[in-house]
Structure formats: C-alpha cells, structure tokens
Amino acid sequence: MLCRYINHKDSTIYFAKKGLEYAKQFNNKRDIIDAYLLLGHTTKNSNYLEAINYTLLAAKEFLNRNNLSAAAIMYVNISRIYMNNKQFTQAKKWIDSSAVISLKFDSPNEEPVTLILKSQLYDSLGNKDSAFYYFKKFHYQKIVEIRNQENIAISQLTAGYENKKNEIVIKNKNKQITFIVALLGIIVGGSILLFRKNKKIHSQNKTINKQLEELIKTLEQKQVLLSELQHRVKNNLQHVISILEIQKESVDFNNIEELIRGNQNRIHSMALLHKKLNISESINDIEICRYINELSELVKHTYESPKRQINLKINCDAMTMTIEKALPIGLILVELISNSMKHAYKNKTTGAILISLTKNVASNYFRLYYSDDGSGFDFYQADTKGLGMEIARGLISQLDAKAESSYNSKGFVLTLLFQ
C-alpha cells in the first residue's frame, strides 16, 4: 500500500501479486479480495483488460460470499474502465449487470454512482434523451439523499435539544437533592459535634494513655532496630577486614592504586546497601532494583575512560530482597563490572554490559544474569582475574546459588539461580 501512495506502480503490482500468492497459499479470502482490488486499481491505466480481469475476480469472490452490494460496485467499476477506453457496448453490458444484482438485494433504487455512469454512457453514445433521463434520476436521488441527511441532522439536533433539556431538569433536581443532603449533613454533623463535646474529657484521657503506650512500643522497636543495624555494620566491617587480610599477602606497590579502587567499590556497595535500608519500616529488606542500578553506575563510573564507550543496560523486576542476599549480590556485581571494565575491553573502544535480575514468584527463585561482549574469560579457573573472581566465587557459595558460566572471544556470560 505504501508503494501505491508514493506512485511506485511497478512495486505496487509486484507486492500485490506476492500478497495474492501468499493469500491463495493460506486460503485467506479477505486478503485475496484486497489483492484483486489493488491490482485492478493499479493496472487500469496501463493494461485495462488485465484490470478488468482482476476486478471481475474480485466480484466473483464477493458473489461467493453473498455480498451482492460489493459485487454490484465491482460491475460498475468494470463498466467505468470500458467507458474510459471507449468500449461503450461492453460498458452498457456491465452497468446493466450491476443494476440486475442491485435488484437482488432489495435495493429500491439504483445507486447514484450507477445512474451518473449510465448518464455519461448514453451521452457518449449520443443518446441524449437517455443520458438526460438518467441524469434526472441521479439528480433526484442526490436530492433525496441530501434531504435524508438533512432529516437525520434535524432528528439529531432535536434529540440533542431534548437531551440537553432533560439534562438541565436532572441537574436542577440534583442541585435540590444536594442541598437537602448537605442540610441534613450539617444537622447530623452538628449533633455529632455536640455528642463528642460531652465525651471530650474522657476521650482525651483515653487518647493520651494510648499514645503513651504506642510511644513506649515504638521506642522499644527502634532500640531493637538500632541493635540489629549495629550488628549488620559489624558484619560488613568484618567482610572488609577479611578482604584486606586476603590482599595483605599479595600487596604490590605497582598495583596499590588498583587495590584501593577495588576496595573503595566494595565498601561503596556496603555503604549504599545501608543507605537503601528503611529503618522506619524494616531493617531486613531493601529495594533491590534501585540498589543495583546505583551501584552498577557507580562502579562503571570508577573505571570510565574517554577512550572507551561502554553501555550499561539493567533489567530488574524484583521488588525487594533481604540484606543477607543483597550484600553478596552487590559485591558479586562489583567484581564482575570491575573485571569487565578493566580487562574485557582492552582492545575495544565500545562495548555493552547487560545485568538482569528477575524473580519467579511461583518457585520463589531469583535469577541473576550478567554478560559482556568483551574478550571473555574462564570464570571457574582458580587463578582467573586474581582476588576479585575468588571473592565472587566465594560469595556465590555463600548464596548457595547454582551458577552457569560460558565464554568465548566475543564475551562472557554468568547466570545465578538462588532462593
């Protein structure tokens, strides 16, 4: 259809024939008819006999579907094509056939398009009386059609006026009802206020006692939450100490800056985790998607270089996660993103890192997917990428996660399944 609108007739014919071929293959009657109509319309100026053939095939399909009005229109189109090519005898034959079909579907009058075409046909044949006769019928039909449209418009305006009038009546009644209801509301409200005033002293004492009990309960909850938070911080500091102890044996002054930057990112992941905790609601759950987004961008930014353009895409549909799972997930992502940024794109200027975290509600399993399109590496090789991958493997064991990894020269993929 696009080719038709931009006047690429050859392309239109080609694709219409292709469409007809597929429509016949799958016996799609609607598409077969559309293809015939398009081919008939497109070829009428270049090959009118072919156009007539396609239009006749469309009429046959309409007759098979008992759509007599559409078939009659097809016959009118065939008559018009013959007229445009000065074959008036054939044109008269098909316009008469259209009239016969019109009578079969109980049309009381011939369609205006048929009447004006007959008038033009007889005018071309030099039969001025018949041409004038059918033109008068066409003119009469158009006048009737216009009057019918005017009557419909008048009926619609009348109905609209009546509806508006009814709406105004209803609105006035609604206003009266609203006023009465409001007045009753004021009376009832005043009665309630008087009743409450008589009980105010007793109610105030009861409210103060209840608020005092709630305040004591809230204070106790805050103390428990604070104690739990201190315990979390102590555990996270122990993580940091353990990492530093492992690195202590392998400190090399040539890579001391890299070690510090790596440890900064690990500590950032823990700090960000505590930032996301909502101490007023729960000390145990965090919004995992926001946490992953901010942490990943932070680590990526740490290793960004103007010479490389690395795109980071994150998909996440898990709402919350316990801090026990979120902490190792954050540290694993720190190590994976750091490794990709440092090693995967040494010989590339562009790249893409994809992180996806989803949750299967039925099985209560989380799925973490990580991939890059860098040089790839063996995640399970013991000495792969130094301490960072060793930490990641240890954290996977801590999560009791099922891990699957693959790699080649076009990238690295790691998938974790855990509860």
Coordinates of C-alpha atoms in Angstrom, one line a residue:
M1 CA 0.0 0.0 0.0
L2 CA 2.9 2.4 0.7
C3 CA 4.2 1.8 -2.8
R4 CA 0.8 2.8 -4.2
Y5 CA 0.7 6.1 -2.2
I6 CA 4.1 7.2 -3.4
N7 CA 3.3 6.3 -7.1
H8 CA 5.6 3.3 -7.4
K9 CA 3.2 1.3 -9.6
D10 CA 5.6 -1.4 -10.6
S11 CA 6.4 -2.1 -6.9
T12 CA 2.7 -2.0 -6.0
I13 CA 1.9 -4.6 -8.7
Y14 CA 4.8 -6.8 -7.6
F15 CA 4.0 -6.8 -4.0
A16 CA 0.2 -7.1 -4.7
K17 CA 0.9 -10.2 -6.7
K18 CA 3.1 -11.6 -4.0
G19 CA 0.4 -10.9 -1.5
L20 CA -2.1 -12.7 -3.7
E21 CA 0.2 -15.7 -4.0
Y22 CA 0.5 -16.0 -0.1
A23 CA -3.2 -15.3 0.4
K24 CA -4.1 -18.2 -2.0
Q25 CA -1.5 -20.4 -0.3
F26 CA -3.1 -19.8 3.1
N27 CA -6.7 -19.5 1.7
N28 CA -7.2 -16.1 3.2
K29 CA -10.3 -14.9 1.3
R30 CA -10.1 -11.3 2.7
D31 CA -6.5 -10.8 1.5
I32 CA -7.3 -12.4 -1.9
I33 CA -10.1 -9.9 -2.5
D34 CA -7.8 -7.0 -1.3
A35 CA -5.1 -8.1 -3.7
Y36 CA -7.6 -8.3 -6.7
L37 CA -8.9 -4.8 -5.8
L38 CA -5.4 -3.3 -5.6
L39 CA -4.2 -5.0 -8.9
G40 CA -7.4 -3.9 -10.7
H41 CA -7.0 -0.3 -9.5
T42 CA -3.2 -0.1 -10.3
T43 CA -3.4 -1.6 -13.8
K44 CA -6.5 0.2 -15.1
N45 CA -4.4 2.9 -16.9
S46 CA -1.6 0.7 -18.2
N47 CA -3.5 -2.5 -19.1
Y48 CA -7.2 -2.1 -18.8
L49 CA -8.0 -5.7 -19.9
E50 CA -5.9 -7.0 -17.0
A51 CA -7.6 -4.5 -14.7
I52 CA -11.0 -5.8 -15.8
N53 CA -9.9 -9.4 -15.2
Y54 CA -8.8 -8.6 -11.6
T55 CA -11.9 -6.6 -10.9
L56 CA -14.1 -9.5 -12.2
L57 CA -12.2 -11.9 -10.0
A58 CA -12.9 -9.6 -7.0
A59 CA -16.6 -9.6 -8.0
K60 CA -16.7 -13.4 -8.1
E61 CA -15.2 -13.6 -4.6
F62 CA -17.9 -11.2 -3.4
L63 CA -20.6 -13.2 -5.0
N64 CA -19.2 -16.4 -3.4
R65 CA -19.5 -14.6 0.0
N66 CA -23.1 -13.5 -1.0
N67 CA -22.0 -9.8 -0.7
L68 CA -24.2 -8.6 -3.6
S69 CA -23.8 -4.9 -3.0
A70 CA -20.0 -5.2 -3.2
A71 CA -20.3 -7.3 -6.4
A72 CA -22.6 -4.7 -8.0
I73 CA -19.9 -2.0 -7.3
M74 CA -17.3 -4.2 -9.0
Y75 CA -19.5 -4.4 -12.1
V76 CA -19.8 -0.6 -12.0
N77 CA -16.0 -0.3 -11.9
I78 CA -15.7 -2.7 -14.9
S79 CA -18.2 -0.5 -16.8
R80 CA -16.3 2.6 -16.0
I81 CA -13.0 1.1 -17.2
Y82 CA -14.7 0.1 -20.5
M83 CA -16.1 3.7 -20.8
N84 CA -12.7 5.2 -20.3
N85 CA -11.4 3.1 -23.1
K86 CA -14.3 4.0 -25.5
Q87 CA -15.9 0.5 -25.5
F88 CA -19.4 1.7 -24.8
T89 CA -21.2 -1.5 -25.7
Q90 CA -19.3 -3.5 -23.1
A91 CA -19.7 -0.6 -20.6
K92 CA -23.5 -0.8 -21.1
K93 CA -23.5 -4.6 -20.6
W94 CA -21.7 -4.4 -17.2
I95 CA -23.7 -1.4 -15.9
D96 CA -26.9 -3.3 -16.7
S97 CA -25.5 -6.3 -14.9
S98 CA -24.9 -4.1 -11.9
A99 CA -28.5 -3.0 -11.9
V100 CA -29.7 -6.6 -12.0
I101 CA -27.6 -7.5 -9.0
S102 CA -28.9 -4.4 -7.1
L103 CA -32.4 -5.6 -7.5
K104 CA -31.4 -9.0 -5.9
F105 CA -30.5 -7.4 -2.6
D106 CA -33.8 -5.4 -2.4
S107 CA -32.4 -2.1 -3.3
P108 CA -35.5 0.1 -4.2
N109 CA -33.5 2.5 -6.3
E110 CA -30.3 2.3 -8.3
E111 CA -27.3 3.8 -6.6
P112 CA -26.4 7.4 -7.6
V113 CA -23.0 6.2 -8.9
T114 CA -24.8 3.8 -11.3
L115 CA -27.2 6.5 -12.5
I116 CA -24.5 9.1 -13.3
L117 CA -22.4 6.4 -15.0
K118 CA -25.4 5.5 -17.2
S119 CA -26.0 9.1 -18.0
Q120 CA -22.3 9.5 -19.1
L121 CA -22.5 6.3 -21.1
Y122 CA -25.6 7.3 -23.0
D123 CA -24.1 10.8 -23.6
S124 CA -21.0 9.2 -25.1
L125 CA -23.2 7.0 -27.3
G126 CA -25.1 10.1 -28.5
N127 CA -28.4 9.1 -26.9
K128 CA -29.1 12.5 -25.3
D129 CA -32.6 11.6 -24.1
S130 CA -31.5 8.5 -22.2
A131 CA -28.5 10.5 -20.9
F132 CA -30.8 13.2 -19.6
Y133 CA -33.3 10.7 -18.2
Y134 CA -30.6 9.0 -16.1
F135 CA -29.1 12.4 -15.1
K136 CA -32.5 13.5 -13.8
K137 CA -32.8 10.2 -11.8
F138 CA -29.3 10.8 -10.5
H139 CA -30.2 14.4 -9.6
Y140 CA -33.4 13.2 -7.9
Q141 CA -31.6 10.5 -5.9
K142 CA -29.0 13.1 -4.8
I143 CA -31.8 15.4 -3.7
V144 CA -33.4 12.6 -1.8
E145 CA -30.1 11.7 -0.2
I146 CA -29.4 15.3 0.8
R147 CA -32.9 15.6 2.3
N148 CA -32.5 12.3 4.2
Q149 CA -29.2 13.6 5.5
E150 CA -30.9 16.9 6.5
N151 CA -33.7 14.9 8.2
I152 CA -31.2 12.9 10.1
A153 CA -29.3 16.0 11.1
I154 CA -32.6 17.6 12.2
S155 CA -33.5 14.5 14.2
Q156 CA -30.1 14.5 15.8
L157 CA -30.4 18.2 16.7
T158 CA -33.9 17.6 18.1
A159 CA -32.7 14.7 20.1
G160 CA -29.7 16.7 21.3
Y161 CA -32.0 19.5 22.3
E162 CA -34.3 17.2 24.2
N163 CA -31.3 15.5 25.9
K164 CA -30.0 19.0 26.9
K165 CA -33.4 19.9 28.3
N166 CA -33.6 16.7 30.2
E167 CA -30.0 17.2 31.5
I168 CA -31.0 20.7 32.8
V169 CA -34.0 19.3 34.6
I170 CA -31.9 16.5 36.1
K171 CA -29.2 18.9 37.1
N172 CA -31.8 21.2 38.9
K173 CA -33.2 18.1 40.7
N174 CA -29.7 17.0 41.6
K175 CA -29.0 20.5 43.0
Q176 CA -32.1 20.3 45.1
I177 CA -31.1 16.8 46.3
T178 CA -27.6 18.0 47.0
F179 CA -28.9 21.0 49.0
I180 CA -31.2 18.8 51.1
V181 CA -28.4 16.2 51.7
A182 CA -26.0 19.0 52.6
L183 CA -28.5 20.4 55.1
L184 CA -29.1 17.0 56.6
G185 CA -25.4 16.6 56.8
I186 CA -24.9 19.8 58.7
I187 CA -27.7 18.8 61.1
V188 CA -26.2 15.4 61.7
G189 CA -22.7 16.9 61.9
G190 CA -23.8 19.4 64.5
S191 CA -25.4 16.6 66.5
I192 CA -22.3 14.6 66.4
L193 CA -20.1 17.5 67.5
L194 CA -22.4 18.2 70.4
F195 CA -22.3 14.5 71.4
R196 CA -18.5 14.4 71.1
K197 CA -18.1 17.6 73.2
N198 CA -19.9 15.9 76.1
K199 CA -17.4 13.0 75.9
K200 CA -14.3 15.1 75.2
I201 CA -12.7 14.9 78.7
H202 CA -13.0 11.1 78.9
S203 CA -11.8 10.7 75.3
Q204 CA -8.7 12.9 75.8
N205 CA -7.5 10.9 78.8
K206 CA -8.0 7.6 76.9
T207 CA -6.1 9.0 73.8
I208 CA -3.2 10.2 76.0
N209 CA -2.8 6.8 77.6
K210 CA -3.0 5.1 74.2
Q211 CA -0.4 7.4 72.7
L212 CA 1.9 6.8 75.6
E213 CA 1.7 3.1 75.1
E214 CA 2.4 3.4 71.4
L215 CA 5.3 5.7 72.1
I216 CA 6.9 3.2 74.5
K217 CA 6.3 0.4 72.0
T218 CA 7.9 2.5 69.2
L219 CA 10.9 3.3 71.3
E220 CA 11.4 -0.4 72.1
Q221 CA 11.2 -1.2 68.3
K222 CA 13.7 1.5 67.5
Q223 CA 16.1 0.1 70.1
V224 CA 15.8 -3.4 68.5
L225 CA 16.3 -2.0 65.0
L226 CA 19.3 0.0 66.1
S227 CA 20.8 -3.0 67.8
E228 CA 20.2 -5.0 64.6
L229 CA 21.7 -2.2 62.4
Q230 CA 24.8 -2.2 64.6
H231 CA 25.1 -5.9 64.2
R232 CA 24.8 -5.5 60.4
V233 CA 27.5 -2.9 60.3
K234 CA 29.8 -5.1 62.4
N235 CA 29.3 -8.0 60.0
N236 CA 30.0 -5.7 57.0
L237 CA 33.2 -4.3 58.6
Q238 CA 34.2 -8.0 59.2
H239 CA 33.8 -8.5 55.4
V240 CA 36.1 -5.6 54.7
I241 CA 38.7 -6.8 57.2
S242 CA 38.6 -10.3 55.6
I243 CA 39.1 -8.9 52.2
L244 CA 42.0 -6.7 53.4
E245 CA 43.6 -9.7 55.2
I246 CA 43.5 -11.7 51.9
Q247 CA 45.1 -8.8 50.0
K248 CA 47.7 -8.2 52.6
E249 CA 49.8 -11.1 51.4
S250 CA 49.8 -10.0 47.8
V251 CA 50.3 -6.3 48.0
D252 CA 52.3 -4.9 45.1
F253 CA 53.3 -1.3 45.1
N254 CA 52.7 -1.3 41.3
N255 CA 49.0 -2.1 41.7
I256 CA 48.3 -0.4 45.0
E257 CA 46.1 2.2 43.3
E258 CA 44.0 -0.6 41.7
L259 CA 43.7 -2.4 45.1
I260 CA 42.5 0.8 46.8
R261 CA 40.0 1.5 44.0
G262 CA 38.7 -2.1 44.2
N263 CA 38.3 -1.9 47.9
Q264 CA 36.6 1.5 47.6
N265 CA 34.0 0.0 45.3
R266 CA 33.4 -2.9 47.7
I267 CA 32.9 -0.5 50.6
H268 CA 30.7 1.7 48.5
S269 CA 28.5 -1.4 47.8
M270 CA 28.1 -1.9 51.6
A271 CA 27.5 1.8 52.3
L272 CA 24.9 2.1 49.5
L273 CA 23.1 -1.0 50.9
H274 CA 22.7 0.7 54.3
K275 CA 21.6 3.9 52.6
K276 CA 18.8 2.0 51.0
L277 CA 17.5 0.5 54.2
N278 CA 14.2 2.0 55.5
I279 CA 14.7 1.9 59.3
S280 CA 11.2 3.2 59.9
E281 CA 9.7 0.0 58.2
S282 CA 12.1 -2.9 58.1
I283 CA 15.8 -3.3 58.7
N284 CA 15.9 -6.5 56.7
D285 CA 14.6 -5.6 53.2
I286 CA 15.8 -3.2 50.6
E287 CA 14.6 -2.0 47.2
I288 CA 17.0 -4.2 45.2
C289 CA 16.4 -2.7 41.7
R290 CA 17.4 0.9 42.8
Y291 CA 20.3 -0.6 44.7
I292 CA 21.6 -2.5 41.6
N293 CA 21.1 0.5 39.3
E294 CA 23.0 3.0 41.5
L295 CA 25.8 0.5 42.5
S296 CA 26.4 -0.6 38.8
E297 CA 26.6 3.0 37.6
L298 CA 29.0 3.9 40.5
V299 CA 31.4 1.1 39.7
K300 CA 31.2 1.7 35.9
H301 CA 32.0 5.4 36.5
T302 CA 35.0 4.5 38.6
Y303 CA 36.7 2.8 35.5
E304 CA 35.3 5.0 32.7
S305 CA 37.8 6.3 30.2
P306 CA 37.3 8.9 27.4
K307 CA 38.8 6.4 25.0
R308 CA 36.1 3.8 25.5
Q309 CA 32.3 4.0 25.4
I310 CA 30.8 1.2 27.4
N311 CA 27.0 0.9 27.6
L312 CA 25.4 -0.4 30.8
K313 CA 21.9 -1.9 30.5
I314 CA 20.0 -3.1 33.6
N315 CA 16.7 -5.0 33.6
C316 CA 15.1 -5.7 37.0
D317 CA 11.6 -6.8 38.1
A318 CA 12.3 -8.0 41.6
M319 CA 10.9 -5.5 44.2
T320 CA 12.7 -6.2 47.4
M321 CA 15.4 -8.6 48.7
T322 CA 16.7 -9.3 52.2
I323 CA 20.0 -7.7 53.1
E324 CA 21.6 -11.2 53.6
K325 CA 21.2 -11.8 49.8
A326 CA 21.5 -8.2 48.6
L327 CA 25.0 -7.8 50.1
P328 CA 26.7 -10.7 48.3
I329 CA 24.8 -9.8 45.1
G330 CA 26.1 -6.3 45.3
L331 CA 29.7 -7.5 45.9
I332 CA 29.5 -10.0 43.1
L333 CA 28.3 -7.3 40.7
V334 CA 31.2 -5.0 41.9
E335 CA 33.7 -7.7 41.0
L336 CA 32.1 -8.6 37.6
I337 CA 31.7 -5.0 36.5
S338 CA 35.2 -4.1 37.7
N339 CA 36.6 -7.1 35.8
S340 CA 34.7 -6.2 32.6
M341 CA 35.8 -2.6 32.7
K342 CA 39.4 -3.4 33.5
H343 CA 40.1 -6.4 31.3
A344 CA 37.3 -7.2 28.8
Y345 CA 37.7 -4.1 26.6
K346 CA 41.5 -3.6 26.4
N347 CA 41.4 -4.0 22.6
K348 CA 37.9 -2.4 22.0
T349 CA 36.6 1.2 22.1
T350 CA 32.9 0.2 22.6
G351 CA 31.0 -2.4 24.4
A352 CA 27.9 -3.4 26.3
I353 CA 27.3 -4.9 29.7
L354 CA 23.9 -6.4 30.5
I355 CA 22.6 -7.1 34.0
S356 CA 19.2 -8.7 34.6
L357 CA 17.6 -9.7 37.9
T358 CA 14.2 -11.4 37.9
K359 CA 12.1 -13.3 40.4
N360 CA 9.9 -16.4 39.8
V361 CA 7.0 -15.8 42.2
A362 CA 5.8 -19.4 42.0
S363 CA 9.1 -21.0 42.8
N364 CA 10.5 -18.0 44.9
Y365 CA 13.8 -18.2 42.9
F366 CA 15.8 -15.2 41.9
R367 CA 17.7 -15.3 38.6
L368 CA 20.8 -13.0 38.1
Y369 CA 22.1 -12.8 34.6
Y370 CA 25.4 -10.9 33.7
S371 CA 27.1 -10.6 30.3
D372 CA 29.6 -8.5 28.5
D373 CA 30.8 -8.6 24.8
G374 CA 34.5 -8.3 25.7
S375 CA 37.3 -10.8 25.3
G376 CA 35.8 -13.4 27.6
F377 CA 37.5 -15.4 30.4
D378 CA 37.1 -18.7 32.3
F379 CA 35.2 -17.9 35.5
Y380 CA 36.0 -21.2 37.1
Q381 CA 39.8 -21.2 36.6
A382 CA 41.3 -20.9 40.0
D383 CA 43.8 -18.1 39.2
T384 CA 41.4 -16.2 36.9
K385 CA 41.5 -12.4 37.4
G386 CA 43.0 -12.6 40.9
L387 CA 41.3 -11.8 44.1
G388 CA 38.1 -10.3 42.6
M389 CA 36.9 -13.5 41.0
E390 CA 37.9 -15.5 44.0
I391 CA 35.7 -13.2 46.2
A392 CA 32.9 -13.6 43.6
R393 CA 33.1 -17.4 43.7
G394 CA 33.1 -17.4 47.5
L395 CA 30.0 -15.2 47.6
I396 CA 28.2 -17.5 45.1
S397 CA 28.9 -20.3 47.5
Q398 CA 27.6 -18.2 50.4
L399 CA 24.4 -17.6 48.5
D400 CA 24.1 -21.3 47.9
A401 CA 23.5 -20.4 44.2
K402 CA 23.5 -22.5 41.2
A403 CA 26.0 -20.9 38.8
E404 CA 26.4 -21.4 35.0
S405 CA 29.1 -19.6 33.0
S406 CA 30.2 -19.6 29.4
Y407 CA 32.7 -17.5 27.5
N408 CA 34.4 -17.1 24.1
S409 CA 36.3 -14.5 22.2
K410 CA 33.0 -12.5 21.8
G411 CA 32.2 -12.2 25.5
F412 CA 31.4 -13.7 28.9
V413 CA 28.1 -14.8 30.5
L414 CA 27.3 -15.7 34.1
T415 CA 23.8 -16.9 35.4
L416 CA 23.0 -17.4 39.1
L417 CA 19.8 -19.1 40.4
F418 CA 19.2 -18.8 44.2
Q419 CA 16.4 -18.5 46.7

